[in-house]
CSV table of N, CA and C in Angstrom, one decimal:
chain,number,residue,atom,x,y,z
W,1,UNK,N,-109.8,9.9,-44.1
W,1,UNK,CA,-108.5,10.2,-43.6
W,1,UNK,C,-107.7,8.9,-43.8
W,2,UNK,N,-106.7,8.7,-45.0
W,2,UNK,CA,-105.6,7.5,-45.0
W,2,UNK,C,-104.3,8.7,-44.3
W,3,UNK,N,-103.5,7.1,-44.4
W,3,UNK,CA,-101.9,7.3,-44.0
W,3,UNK,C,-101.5,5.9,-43.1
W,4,UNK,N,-100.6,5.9,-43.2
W,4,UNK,CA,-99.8,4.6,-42.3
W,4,UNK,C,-100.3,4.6,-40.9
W,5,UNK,N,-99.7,3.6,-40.4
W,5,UNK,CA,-100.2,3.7,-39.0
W,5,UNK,C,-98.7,4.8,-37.9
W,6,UNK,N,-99.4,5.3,-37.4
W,6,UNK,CA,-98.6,6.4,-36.8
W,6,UNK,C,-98.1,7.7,-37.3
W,7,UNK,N,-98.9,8.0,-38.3
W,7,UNK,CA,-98.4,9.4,-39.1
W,7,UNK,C,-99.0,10.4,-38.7
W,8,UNK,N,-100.2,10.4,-37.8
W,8,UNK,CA,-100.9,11.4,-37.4
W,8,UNK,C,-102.5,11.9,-38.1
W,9,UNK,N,-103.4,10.6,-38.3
W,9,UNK,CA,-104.3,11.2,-39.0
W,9,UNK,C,-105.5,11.6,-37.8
W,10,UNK,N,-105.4,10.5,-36.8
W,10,UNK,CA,-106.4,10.8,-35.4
W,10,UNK,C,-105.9,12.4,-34.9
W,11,UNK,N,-104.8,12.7,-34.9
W,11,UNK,CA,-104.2,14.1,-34.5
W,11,UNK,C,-105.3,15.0,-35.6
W,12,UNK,N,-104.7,15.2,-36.5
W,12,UNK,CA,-105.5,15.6,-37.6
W,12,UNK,C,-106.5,15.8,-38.0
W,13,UNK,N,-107.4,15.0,-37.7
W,13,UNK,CA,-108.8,15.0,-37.2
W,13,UNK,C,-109.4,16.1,-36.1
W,14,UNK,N,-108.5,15.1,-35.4
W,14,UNK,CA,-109.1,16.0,-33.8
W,14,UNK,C,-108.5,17.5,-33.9
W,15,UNK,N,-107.8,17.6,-34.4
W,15,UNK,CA,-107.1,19.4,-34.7
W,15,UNK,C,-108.2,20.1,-36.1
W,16,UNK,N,-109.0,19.4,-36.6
W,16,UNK,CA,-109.7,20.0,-37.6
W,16,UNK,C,-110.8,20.0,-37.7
W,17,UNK,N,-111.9,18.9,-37.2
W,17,UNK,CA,-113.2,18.8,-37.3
W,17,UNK,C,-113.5,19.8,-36.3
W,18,UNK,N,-114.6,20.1,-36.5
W,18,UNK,CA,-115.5,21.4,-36.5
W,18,UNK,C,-116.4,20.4,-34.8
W,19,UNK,N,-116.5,21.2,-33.9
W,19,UNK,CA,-117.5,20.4,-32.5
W,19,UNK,C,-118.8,20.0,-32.5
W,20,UNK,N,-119.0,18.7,-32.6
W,20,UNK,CA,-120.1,17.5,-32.1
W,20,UNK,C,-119.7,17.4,-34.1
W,21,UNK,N,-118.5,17.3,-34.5
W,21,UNK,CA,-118.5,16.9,-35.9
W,21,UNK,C,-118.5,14.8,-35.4
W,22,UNK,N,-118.8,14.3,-36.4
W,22,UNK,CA,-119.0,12.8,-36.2
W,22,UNK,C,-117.4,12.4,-36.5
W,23,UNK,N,-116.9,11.6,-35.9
W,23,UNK,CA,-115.7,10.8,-35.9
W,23,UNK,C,-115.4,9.6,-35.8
W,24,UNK,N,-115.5,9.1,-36.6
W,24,UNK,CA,-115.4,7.1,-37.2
W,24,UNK,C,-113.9,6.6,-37.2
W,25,UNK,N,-113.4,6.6,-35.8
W,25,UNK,CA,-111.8,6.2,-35.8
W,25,UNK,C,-111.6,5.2,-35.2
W,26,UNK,N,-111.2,3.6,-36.2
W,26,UNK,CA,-111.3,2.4,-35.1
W,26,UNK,C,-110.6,2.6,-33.1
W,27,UNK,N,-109.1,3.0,-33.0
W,27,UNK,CA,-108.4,3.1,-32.1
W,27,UNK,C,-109.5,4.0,-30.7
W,28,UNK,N,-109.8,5.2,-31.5
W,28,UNK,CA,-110.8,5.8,-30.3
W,28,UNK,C,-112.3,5.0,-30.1
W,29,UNK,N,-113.0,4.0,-30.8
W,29,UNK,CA,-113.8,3.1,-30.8
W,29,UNK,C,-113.6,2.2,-29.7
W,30,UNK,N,-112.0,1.3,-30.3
W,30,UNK,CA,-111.7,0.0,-29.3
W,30,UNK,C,-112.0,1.2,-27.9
W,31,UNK,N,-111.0,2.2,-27.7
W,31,UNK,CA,-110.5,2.9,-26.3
W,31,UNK,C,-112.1,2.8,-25.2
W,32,UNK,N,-113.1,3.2,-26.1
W,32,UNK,CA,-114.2,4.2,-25.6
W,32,UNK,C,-115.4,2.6,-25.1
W,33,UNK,N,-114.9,1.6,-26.1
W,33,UNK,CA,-115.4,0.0,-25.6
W,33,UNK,C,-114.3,-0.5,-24.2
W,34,UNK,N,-113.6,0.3,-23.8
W,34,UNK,CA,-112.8,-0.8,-23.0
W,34,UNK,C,-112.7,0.0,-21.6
W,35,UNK,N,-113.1,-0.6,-20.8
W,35,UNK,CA,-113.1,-0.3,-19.2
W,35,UNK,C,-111.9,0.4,-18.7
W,36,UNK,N,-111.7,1.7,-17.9
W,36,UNK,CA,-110.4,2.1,-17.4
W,36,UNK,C,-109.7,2.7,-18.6
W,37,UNK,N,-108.8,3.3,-18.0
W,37,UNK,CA,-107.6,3.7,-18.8
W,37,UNK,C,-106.9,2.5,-19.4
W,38,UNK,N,-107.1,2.7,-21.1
W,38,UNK,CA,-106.4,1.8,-22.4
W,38,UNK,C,-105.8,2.0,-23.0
W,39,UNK,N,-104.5,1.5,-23.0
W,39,UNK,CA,-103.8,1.9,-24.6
W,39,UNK,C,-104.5,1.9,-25.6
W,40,UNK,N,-104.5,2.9,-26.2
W,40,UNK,CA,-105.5,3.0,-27.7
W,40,UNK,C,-105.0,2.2,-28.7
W,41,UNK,N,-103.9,1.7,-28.3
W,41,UNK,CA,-103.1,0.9,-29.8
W,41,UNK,C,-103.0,-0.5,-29.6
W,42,UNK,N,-103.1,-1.1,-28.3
W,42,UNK,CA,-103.1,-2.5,-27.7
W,42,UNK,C,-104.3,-3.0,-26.7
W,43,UNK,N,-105.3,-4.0,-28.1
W,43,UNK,CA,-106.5,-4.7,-27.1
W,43,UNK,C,-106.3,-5.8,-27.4
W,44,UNK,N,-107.3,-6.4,-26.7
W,44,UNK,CA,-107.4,-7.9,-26.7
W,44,UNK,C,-108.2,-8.3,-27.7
W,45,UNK,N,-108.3,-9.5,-28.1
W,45,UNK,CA,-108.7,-9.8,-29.3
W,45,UNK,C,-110.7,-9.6,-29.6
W,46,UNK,N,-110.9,-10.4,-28.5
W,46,UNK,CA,-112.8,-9.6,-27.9
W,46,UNK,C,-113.0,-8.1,-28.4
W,47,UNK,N,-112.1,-7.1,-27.6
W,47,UNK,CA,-112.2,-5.6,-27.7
W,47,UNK,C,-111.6,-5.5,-29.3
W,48,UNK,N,-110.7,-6.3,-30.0
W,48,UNK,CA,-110.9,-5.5,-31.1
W,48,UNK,C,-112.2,-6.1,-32.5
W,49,UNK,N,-112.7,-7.1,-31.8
W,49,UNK,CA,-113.6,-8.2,-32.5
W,49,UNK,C,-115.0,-7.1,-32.6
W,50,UNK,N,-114.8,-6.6,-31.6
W,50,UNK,CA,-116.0,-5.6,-31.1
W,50,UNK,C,-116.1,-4.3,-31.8
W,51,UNK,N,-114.7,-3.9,-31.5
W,51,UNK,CA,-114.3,-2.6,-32.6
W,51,UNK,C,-114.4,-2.4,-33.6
W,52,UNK,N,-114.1,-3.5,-34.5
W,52,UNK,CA,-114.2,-3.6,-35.9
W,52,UNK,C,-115.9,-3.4,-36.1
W,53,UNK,N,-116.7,-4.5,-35.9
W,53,UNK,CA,-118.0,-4.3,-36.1
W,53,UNK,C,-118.5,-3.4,-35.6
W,54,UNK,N,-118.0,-2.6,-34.8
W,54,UNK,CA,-118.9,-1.2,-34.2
W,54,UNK,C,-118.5,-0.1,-35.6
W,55,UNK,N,-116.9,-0.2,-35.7
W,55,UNK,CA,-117.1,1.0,-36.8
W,55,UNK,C,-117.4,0.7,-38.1
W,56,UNK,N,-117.8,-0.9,-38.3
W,56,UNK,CA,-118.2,-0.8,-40.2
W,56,UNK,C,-119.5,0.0,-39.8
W,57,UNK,N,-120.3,-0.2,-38.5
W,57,UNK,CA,-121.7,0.4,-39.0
W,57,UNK,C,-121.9,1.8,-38.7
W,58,UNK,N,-120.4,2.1,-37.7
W,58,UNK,CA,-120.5,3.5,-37.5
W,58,UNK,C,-120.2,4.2,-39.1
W,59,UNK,N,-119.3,3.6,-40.0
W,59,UNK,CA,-119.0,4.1,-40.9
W,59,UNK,C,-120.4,4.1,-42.0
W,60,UNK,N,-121.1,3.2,-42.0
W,60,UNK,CA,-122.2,3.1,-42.7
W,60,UNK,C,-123.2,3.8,-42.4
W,61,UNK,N,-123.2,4.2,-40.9
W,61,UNK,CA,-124.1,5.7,-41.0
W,61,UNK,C,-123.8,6.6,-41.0
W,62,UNK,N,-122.4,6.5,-40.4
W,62,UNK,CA,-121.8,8.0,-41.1
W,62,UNK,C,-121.8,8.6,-42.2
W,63,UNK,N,-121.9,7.7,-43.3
W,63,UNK,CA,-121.7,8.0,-44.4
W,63,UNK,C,-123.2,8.7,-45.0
W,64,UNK,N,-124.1,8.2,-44.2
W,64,UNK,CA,-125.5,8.7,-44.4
W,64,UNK,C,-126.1,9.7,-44.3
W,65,UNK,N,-125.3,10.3,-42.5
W,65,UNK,CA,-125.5,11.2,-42.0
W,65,UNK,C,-124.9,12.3,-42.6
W,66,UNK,N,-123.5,12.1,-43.3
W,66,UNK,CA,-122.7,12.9,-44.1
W,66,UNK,C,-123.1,14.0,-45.0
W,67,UNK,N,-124.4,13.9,-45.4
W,67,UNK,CA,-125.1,14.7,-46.5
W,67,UNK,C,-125.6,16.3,-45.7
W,68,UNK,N,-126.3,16.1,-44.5
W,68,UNK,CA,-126.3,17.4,-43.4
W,68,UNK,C,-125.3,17.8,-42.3
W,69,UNK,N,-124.5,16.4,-42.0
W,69,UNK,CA,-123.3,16.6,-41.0
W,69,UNK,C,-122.0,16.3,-41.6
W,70,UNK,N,-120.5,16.7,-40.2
W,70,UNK,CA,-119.5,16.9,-41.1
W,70,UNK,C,-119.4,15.4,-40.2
W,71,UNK,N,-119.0,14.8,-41.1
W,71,UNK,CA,-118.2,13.7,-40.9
W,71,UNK,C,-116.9,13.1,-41.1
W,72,UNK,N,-116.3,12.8,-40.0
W,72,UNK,CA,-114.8,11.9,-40.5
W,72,UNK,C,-114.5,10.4,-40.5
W,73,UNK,N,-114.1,9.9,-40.7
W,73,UNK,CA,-113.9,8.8,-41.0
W,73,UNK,C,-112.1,8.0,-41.2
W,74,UNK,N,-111.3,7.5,-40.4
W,74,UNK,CA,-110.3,7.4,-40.0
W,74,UNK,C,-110.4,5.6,-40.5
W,75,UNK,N,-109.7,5.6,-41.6
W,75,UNK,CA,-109.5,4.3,-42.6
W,75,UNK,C,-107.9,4.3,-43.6
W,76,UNK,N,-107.0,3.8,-42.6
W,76,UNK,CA,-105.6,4.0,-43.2
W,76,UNK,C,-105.1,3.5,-44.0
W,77,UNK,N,-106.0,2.3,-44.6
W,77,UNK,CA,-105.9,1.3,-46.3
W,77,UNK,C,-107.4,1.0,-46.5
W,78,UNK,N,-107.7,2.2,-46.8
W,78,UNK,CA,-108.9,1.7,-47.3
W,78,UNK,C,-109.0,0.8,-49.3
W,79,UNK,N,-109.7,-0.3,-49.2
W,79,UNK,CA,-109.6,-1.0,-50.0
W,79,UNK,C,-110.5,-0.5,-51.0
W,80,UNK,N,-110.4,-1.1,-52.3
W,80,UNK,CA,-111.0,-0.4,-53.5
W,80,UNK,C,-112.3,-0.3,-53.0
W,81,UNK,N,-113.3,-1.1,-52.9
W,81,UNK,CA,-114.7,-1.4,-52.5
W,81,UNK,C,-114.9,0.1,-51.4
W,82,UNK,N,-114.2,0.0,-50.3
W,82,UNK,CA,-114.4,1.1,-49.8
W,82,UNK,C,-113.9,2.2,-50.3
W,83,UNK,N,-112.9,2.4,-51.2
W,83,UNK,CA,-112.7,3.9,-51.6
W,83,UNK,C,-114.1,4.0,-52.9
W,84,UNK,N,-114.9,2.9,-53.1
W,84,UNK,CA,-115.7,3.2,-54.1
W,84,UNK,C,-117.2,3.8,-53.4
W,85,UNK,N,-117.4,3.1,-52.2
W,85,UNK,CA,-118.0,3.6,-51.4
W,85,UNK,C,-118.4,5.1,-50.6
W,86,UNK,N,-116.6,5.3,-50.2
W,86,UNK,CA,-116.5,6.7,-50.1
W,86,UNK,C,-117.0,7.6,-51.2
W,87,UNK,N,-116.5,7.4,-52.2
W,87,UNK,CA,-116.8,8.5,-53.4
W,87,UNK,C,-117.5,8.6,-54.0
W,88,UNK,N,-118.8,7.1,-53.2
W,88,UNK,CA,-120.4,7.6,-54.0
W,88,UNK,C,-121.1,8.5,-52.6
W,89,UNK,N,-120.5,8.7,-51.8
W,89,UNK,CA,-120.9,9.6,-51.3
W,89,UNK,C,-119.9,11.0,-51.0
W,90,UNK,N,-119.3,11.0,-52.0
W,90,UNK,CA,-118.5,12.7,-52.3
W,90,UNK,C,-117.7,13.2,-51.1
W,91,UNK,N,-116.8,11.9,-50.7
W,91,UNK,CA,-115.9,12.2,-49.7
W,91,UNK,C,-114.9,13.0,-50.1
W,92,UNK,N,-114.3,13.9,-49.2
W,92,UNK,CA,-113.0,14.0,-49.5
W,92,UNK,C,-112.1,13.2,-48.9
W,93,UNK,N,-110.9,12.9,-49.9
W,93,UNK,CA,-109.7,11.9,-49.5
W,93,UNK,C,-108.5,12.8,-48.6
W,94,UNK,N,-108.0,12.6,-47.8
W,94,UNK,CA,-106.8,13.0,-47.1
W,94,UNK,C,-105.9,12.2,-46.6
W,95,UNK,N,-104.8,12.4,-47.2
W,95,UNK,CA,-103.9,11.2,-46.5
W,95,UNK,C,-102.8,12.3,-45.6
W,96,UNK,N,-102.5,11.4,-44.8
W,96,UNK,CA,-101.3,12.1,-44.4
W,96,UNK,C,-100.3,11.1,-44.1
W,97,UNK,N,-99.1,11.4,-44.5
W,97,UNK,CA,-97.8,10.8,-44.7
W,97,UNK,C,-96.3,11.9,-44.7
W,98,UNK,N,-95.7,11.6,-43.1
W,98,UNK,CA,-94.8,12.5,-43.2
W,98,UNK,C,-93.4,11.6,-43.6
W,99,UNK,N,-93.3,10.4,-44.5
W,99,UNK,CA,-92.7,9.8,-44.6
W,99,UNK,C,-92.1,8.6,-43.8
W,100,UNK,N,-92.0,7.9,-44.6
W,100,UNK,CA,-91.3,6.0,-44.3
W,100,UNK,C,-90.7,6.2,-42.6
W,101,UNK,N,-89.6,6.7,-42.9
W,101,UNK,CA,-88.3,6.8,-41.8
W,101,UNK,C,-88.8,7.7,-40.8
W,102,UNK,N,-90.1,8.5,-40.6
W,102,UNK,CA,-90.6,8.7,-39.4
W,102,UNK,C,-91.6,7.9,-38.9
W,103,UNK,N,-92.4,7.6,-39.4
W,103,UNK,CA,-93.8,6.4,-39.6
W,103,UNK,C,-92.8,5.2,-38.8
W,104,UNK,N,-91.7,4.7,-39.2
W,104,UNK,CA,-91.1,3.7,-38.5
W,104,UNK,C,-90.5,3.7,-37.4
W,105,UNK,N,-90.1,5.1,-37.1
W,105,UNK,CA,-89.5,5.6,-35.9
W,105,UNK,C,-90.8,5.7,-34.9
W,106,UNK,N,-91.8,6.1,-35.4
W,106,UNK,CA,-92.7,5.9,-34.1
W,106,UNK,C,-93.7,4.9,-33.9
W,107,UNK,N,-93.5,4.1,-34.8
W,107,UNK,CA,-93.8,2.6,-34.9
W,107,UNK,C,-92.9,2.2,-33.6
W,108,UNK,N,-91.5,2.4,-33.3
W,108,UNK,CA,-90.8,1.3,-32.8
W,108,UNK,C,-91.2,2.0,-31.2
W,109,UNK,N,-91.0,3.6,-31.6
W,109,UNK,CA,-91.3,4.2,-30.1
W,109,UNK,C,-92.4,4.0,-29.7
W,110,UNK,N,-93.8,3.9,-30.0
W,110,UNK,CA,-95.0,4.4,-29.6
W,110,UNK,C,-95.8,3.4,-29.7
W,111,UNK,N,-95.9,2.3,-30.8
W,111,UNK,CA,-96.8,1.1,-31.3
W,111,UNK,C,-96.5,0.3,-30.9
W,112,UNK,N,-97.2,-0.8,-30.8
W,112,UNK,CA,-96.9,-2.7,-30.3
W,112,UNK,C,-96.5,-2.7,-31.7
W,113,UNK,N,-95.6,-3.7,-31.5
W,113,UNK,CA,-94.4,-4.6,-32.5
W,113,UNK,C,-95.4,-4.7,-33.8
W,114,UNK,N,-96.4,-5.4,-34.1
W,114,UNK,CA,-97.2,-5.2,-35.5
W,114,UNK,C,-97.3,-4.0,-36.3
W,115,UNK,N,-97.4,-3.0,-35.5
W,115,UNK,CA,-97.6,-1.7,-36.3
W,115,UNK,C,-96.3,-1.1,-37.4
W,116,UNK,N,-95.3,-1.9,-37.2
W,116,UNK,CA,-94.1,-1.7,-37.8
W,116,UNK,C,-94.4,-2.3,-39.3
W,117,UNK,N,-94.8,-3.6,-39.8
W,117,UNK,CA,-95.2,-4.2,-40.4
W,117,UNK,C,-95.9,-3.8,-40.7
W,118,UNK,N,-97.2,-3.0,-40.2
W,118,UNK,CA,-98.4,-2.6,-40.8
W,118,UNK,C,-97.7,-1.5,-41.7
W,119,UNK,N,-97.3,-1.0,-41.1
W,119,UNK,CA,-96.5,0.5,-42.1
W,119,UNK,C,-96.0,0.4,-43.1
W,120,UNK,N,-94.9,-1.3,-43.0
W,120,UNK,CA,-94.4,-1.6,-44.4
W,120,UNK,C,-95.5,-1.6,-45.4
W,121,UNK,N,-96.5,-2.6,-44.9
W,121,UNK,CA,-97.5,-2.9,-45.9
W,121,UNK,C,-98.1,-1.4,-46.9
W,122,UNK,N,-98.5,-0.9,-46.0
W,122,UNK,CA,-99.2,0.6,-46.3
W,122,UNK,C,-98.2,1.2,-47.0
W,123,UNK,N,-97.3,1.5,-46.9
W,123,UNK,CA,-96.1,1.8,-47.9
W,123,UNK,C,-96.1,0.9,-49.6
W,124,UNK,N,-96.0,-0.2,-49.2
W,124,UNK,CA,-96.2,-1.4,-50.6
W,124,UNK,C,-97.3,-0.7,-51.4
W,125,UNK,N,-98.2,-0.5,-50.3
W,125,UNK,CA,-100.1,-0.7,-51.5
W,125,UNK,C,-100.2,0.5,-51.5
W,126,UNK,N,-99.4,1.8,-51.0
W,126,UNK,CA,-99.9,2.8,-51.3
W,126,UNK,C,-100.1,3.6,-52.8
W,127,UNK,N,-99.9,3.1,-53.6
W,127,UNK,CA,-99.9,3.0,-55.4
W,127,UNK,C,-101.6,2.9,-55.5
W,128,UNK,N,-102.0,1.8,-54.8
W,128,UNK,CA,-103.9,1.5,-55.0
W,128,UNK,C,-104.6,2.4,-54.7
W,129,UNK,N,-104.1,3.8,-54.0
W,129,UNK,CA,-105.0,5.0,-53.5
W,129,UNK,C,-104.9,5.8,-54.4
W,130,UNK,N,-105.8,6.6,-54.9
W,130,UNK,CA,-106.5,7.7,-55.6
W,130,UNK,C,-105.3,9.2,-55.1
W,131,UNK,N,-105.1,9.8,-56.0
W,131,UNK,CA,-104.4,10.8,-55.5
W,131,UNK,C,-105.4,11.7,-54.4
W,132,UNK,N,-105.0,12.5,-53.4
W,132,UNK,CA,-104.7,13.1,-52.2
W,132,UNK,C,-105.2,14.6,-52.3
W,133,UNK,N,-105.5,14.7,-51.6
W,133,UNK,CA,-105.7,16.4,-51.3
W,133,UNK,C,-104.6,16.9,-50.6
W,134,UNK,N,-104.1,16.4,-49.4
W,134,UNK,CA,-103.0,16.6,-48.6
W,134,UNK,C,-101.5,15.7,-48.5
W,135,UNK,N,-100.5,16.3,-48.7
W,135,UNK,CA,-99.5,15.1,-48.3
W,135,UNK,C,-99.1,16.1,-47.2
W,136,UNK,N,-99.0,15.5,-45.7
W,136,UNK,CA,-98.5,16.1,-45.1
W,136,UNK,C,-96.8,15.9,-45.1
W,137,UNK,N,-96.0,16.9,-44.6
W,137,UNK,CA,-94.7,17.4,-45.0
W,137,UNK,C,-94.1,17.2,-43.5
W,138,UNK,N,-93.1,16.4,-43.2
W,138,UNK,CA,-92.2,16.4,-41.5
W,138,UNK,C,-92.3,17.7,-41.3
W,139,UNK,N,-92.4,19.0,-41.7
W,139,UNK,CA,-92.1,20.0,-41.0
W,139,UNK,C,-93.3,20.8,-40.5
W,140,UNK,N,-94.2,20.1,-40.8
W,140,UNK,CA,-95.5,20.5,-40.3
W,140,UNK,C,-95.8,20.3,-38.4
W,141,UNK,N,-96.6,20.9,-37.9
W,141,UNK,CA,-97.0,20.8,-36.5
W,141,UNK,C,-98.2,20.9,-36.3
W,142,UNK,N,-98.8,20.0,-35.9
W,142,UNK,CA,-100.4,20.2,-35.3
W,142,UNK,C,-100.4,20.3,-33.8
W,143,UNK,N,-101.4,21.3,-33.4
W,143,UNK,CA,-101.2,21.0,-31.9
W,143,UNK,C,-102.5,20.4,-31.5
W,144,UNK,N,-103.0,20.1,-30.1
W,144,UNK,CA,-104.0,19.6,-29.5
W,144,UNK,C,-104.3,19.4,-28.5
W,145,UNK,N,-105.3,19.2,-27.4
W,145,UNK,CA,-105.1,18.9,-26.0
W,145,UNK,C,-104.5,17.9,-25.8
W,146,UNK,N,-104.2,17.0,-26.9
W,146,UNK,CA,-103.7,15.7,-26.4
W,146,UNK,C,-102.0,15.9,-26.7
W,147,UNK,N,-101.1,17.0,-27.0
W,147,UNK,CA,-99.8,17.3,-27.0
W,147,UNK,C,-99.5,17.9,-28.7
W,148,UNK,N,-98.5,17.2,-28.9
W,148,UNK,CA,-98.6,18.0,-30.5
W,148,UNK,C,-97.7,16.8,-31.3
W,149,UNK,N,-97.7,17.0,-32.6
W,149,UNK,CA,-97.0,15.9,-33.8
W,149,UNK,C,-96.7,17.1,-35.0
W,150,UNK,N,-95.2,16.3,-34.6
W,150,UNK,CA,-94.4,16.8,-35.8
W,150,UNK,C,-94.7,16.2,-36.8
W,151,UNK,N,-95.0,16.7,-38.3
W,151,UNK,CA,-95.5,16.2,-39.4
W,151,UNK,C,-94.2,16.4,-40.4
């Protein structure tokens, strides 16, 4: 699952995978490492030092596990190396992107200040990604226990 930051691919996930499916999403990783109620989108630098290395190896077995289980995997620029990785093990690619000028609007509402910039970037490099199975469309809706996103 690519797409910018804030376009809704953790929504997407969680509205699609199939129950006790495996889910490799840094944000729900840091949350599920960090004591109390967290913002999913703002940790400290320990908690995300931790995060990172928990999901290259959650990703590296997931990817293993992936042959009898459904697995997902939540990587919003993934780099060549890993899209080469993915597709020696017969991923499907999905991006979702309900476009620039929403991606930035809930960058400014919803994200810490970085995420705005992240979005630019992912916009720049998105030319390096393999074409898509999905482009999600603003007029789309997913719903979920955790509220719903306009696509």
């Amino acid at each position: 699952m690519t797409g910018p930051p804030a376009s809704g691919k953790t929504t997407y996930v969680l509205n699609h995978a199939s129950p006790g499916a495996i889910v490799v999403d840094y944000d729900l990783l840091a949350a599920a490492l960090t004591a109390g109620a967290a913002d999913t989108h703002r940790h400290p630098r320990p908690v995300q030092q931790v995060a990172h290395r928990a999901r290259r190896a959650a990703v590296r077995e997931g990817l293993r596990q992936a042959r009898s289980h459904e697995v997902w995997v939540v990587h919003s620029a993934p780099s060549p190396d890993a899209l080469a990785e993915y597709q020696a093990h017969h991923a499907h690619l999905i991006t979702i992107d309900p476009g620039q000028d929403v991606v930035l609007a809930r960058c400014e509402q919803l994200r810490p200040p970085g995420s705005r910039d992240a979005a630019l970037r992912w916009y720049a490099q998105r030319d390096h990604l393999p074409p898509t199975t999905l482009h999600a469309q603003s007029d789309i809706t997913v719903s979920n226990d955790h509220g719903s996103r306009d696509w």
